[in-house]
Amino acid sequence: MQDPNRQAWKRWALLVGLPCAVVALGSVWLYKPDTQREAIAASAIAVLALLLFALTMPRRAAIRTRRSRASSPDDPA
């Protein structure tokens, strides 16, 4: 059986992490803005994708809480 922490990270990486990274990097590297306004918009999109990337990462405390609720008082795990 896999560690729930590892499963949460894998799920997050596929559903949130990878798309956010693609948007952030693509908006800066692939998009060539012609005006200053377009450059600011591309930068804003990259920053928002980075914030979403960082703020949605799985937390260890939430996983520990779920694990402790799932175990019974008789179970030492």
Coordinates of C-alpha atoms in Angstrom, one line a residue:
M1 CA 0.0 0.0 0.0
Q2 CA 1.3 3.4 -0.9
D3 CA 1.8 6.3 1.5
P4 CA -1.3 8.7 1.4
N5 CA 1.2 11.6 1.3
R6 CA 2.8 10.2 -1.9
Q7 CA -0.6 9.6 -3.5
A8 CA -1.7 13.2 -2.7
W9 CA 1.4 14.6 -4.3
K10 CA 1.0 12.5 -7.4
R11 CA -2.6 13.5 -7.8
W12 CA -1.8 17.2 -7.3
A13 CA 1.1 17.0 -9.7
L14 CA -1.1 15.7 -12.5
L15 CA -4.2 17.8 -11.9
V16 CA -2.8 21.1 -10.8
G17 CA 1.0 21.3 -10.8
L18 CA 1.7 20.4 -14.4
P19 CA -1.1 22.6 -15.9
C20 CA 0.0 25.6 -13.8
A21 CA 3.6 25.1 -14.7
V22 CA 2.7 24.9 -18.4
V23 CA 0.7 28.1 -18.2
A24 CA 3.3 30.0 -16.2
L25 CA 6.2 29.0 -18.4
G26 CA 4.3 29.2 -21.7
S27 CA 3.0 32.7 -21.0
V28 CA 6.5 34.0 -20.5
W29 CA 8.6 31.9 -22.9
L30 CA 6.3 31.1 -25.8
Y31 CA 4.2 34.2 -26.0
K32 CA 6.1 37.2 -27.6
P33 CA 4.2 40.4 -26.6
D34 CA 4.3 43.3 -29.1
T35 CA 3.3 46.0 -26.6
Q36 CA 4.0 46.8 -23.0
R37 CA 0.4 46.2 -22.1
E38 CA 0.6 42.6 -23.6
A39 CA 3.9 42.0 -21.7
I40 CA 2.3 43.1 -18.4
A41 CA -0.7 40.8 -19.1
A42 CA 1.6 37.8 -19.9
S43 CA 3.6 38.5 -16.7
A44 CA 0.4 38.7 -14.6
I45 CA -0.9 35.4 -16.0
A46 CA 2.5 33.8 -15.1
V47 CA 2.4 35.2 -11.6
L48 CA -1.2 34.0 -11.0
A49 CA -0.4 30.5 -12.3
L50 CA 2.6 30.5 -9.9
L51 CA 0.4 31.5 -7.0
L52 CA -2.1 28.8 -7.8
F53 CA 0.7 26.3 -8.1
A54 CA 2.1 27.2 -4.6
L55 CA -1.2 27.6 -2.8
T56 CA -2.7 24.3 -3.9
M57 CA 0.2 22.1 -2.9
P58 CA -0.8 19.3 -0.5
R59 CA 0.0 19.9 3.1
R60 CA 1.4 17.3 5.5
A61 CA -0.8 18.4 8.4
A62 CA -4.0 17.7 6.5
I63 CA -2.8 14.3 5.5
R64 CA -1.8 13.4 9.1
T65 CA -5.2 14.5 10.3
R66 CA -6.9 12.3 7.8
R67 CA -4.7 9.4 8.7
S68 CA -5.3 9.8 12.5
R69 CA -9.1 9.9 11.9
A70 CA -9.0 6.8 9.8
S71 CA -7.1 4.7 12.5
S72 CA -9.0 3.2 15.4
P73 CA -7.9 3.6 19.1
D74 CA -6.9 0.0 19.1
D75 CA -4.7 0.3 16.0
P76 CA -1.2 1.5 16.9
A77 CA -0.6 2.9 13.4

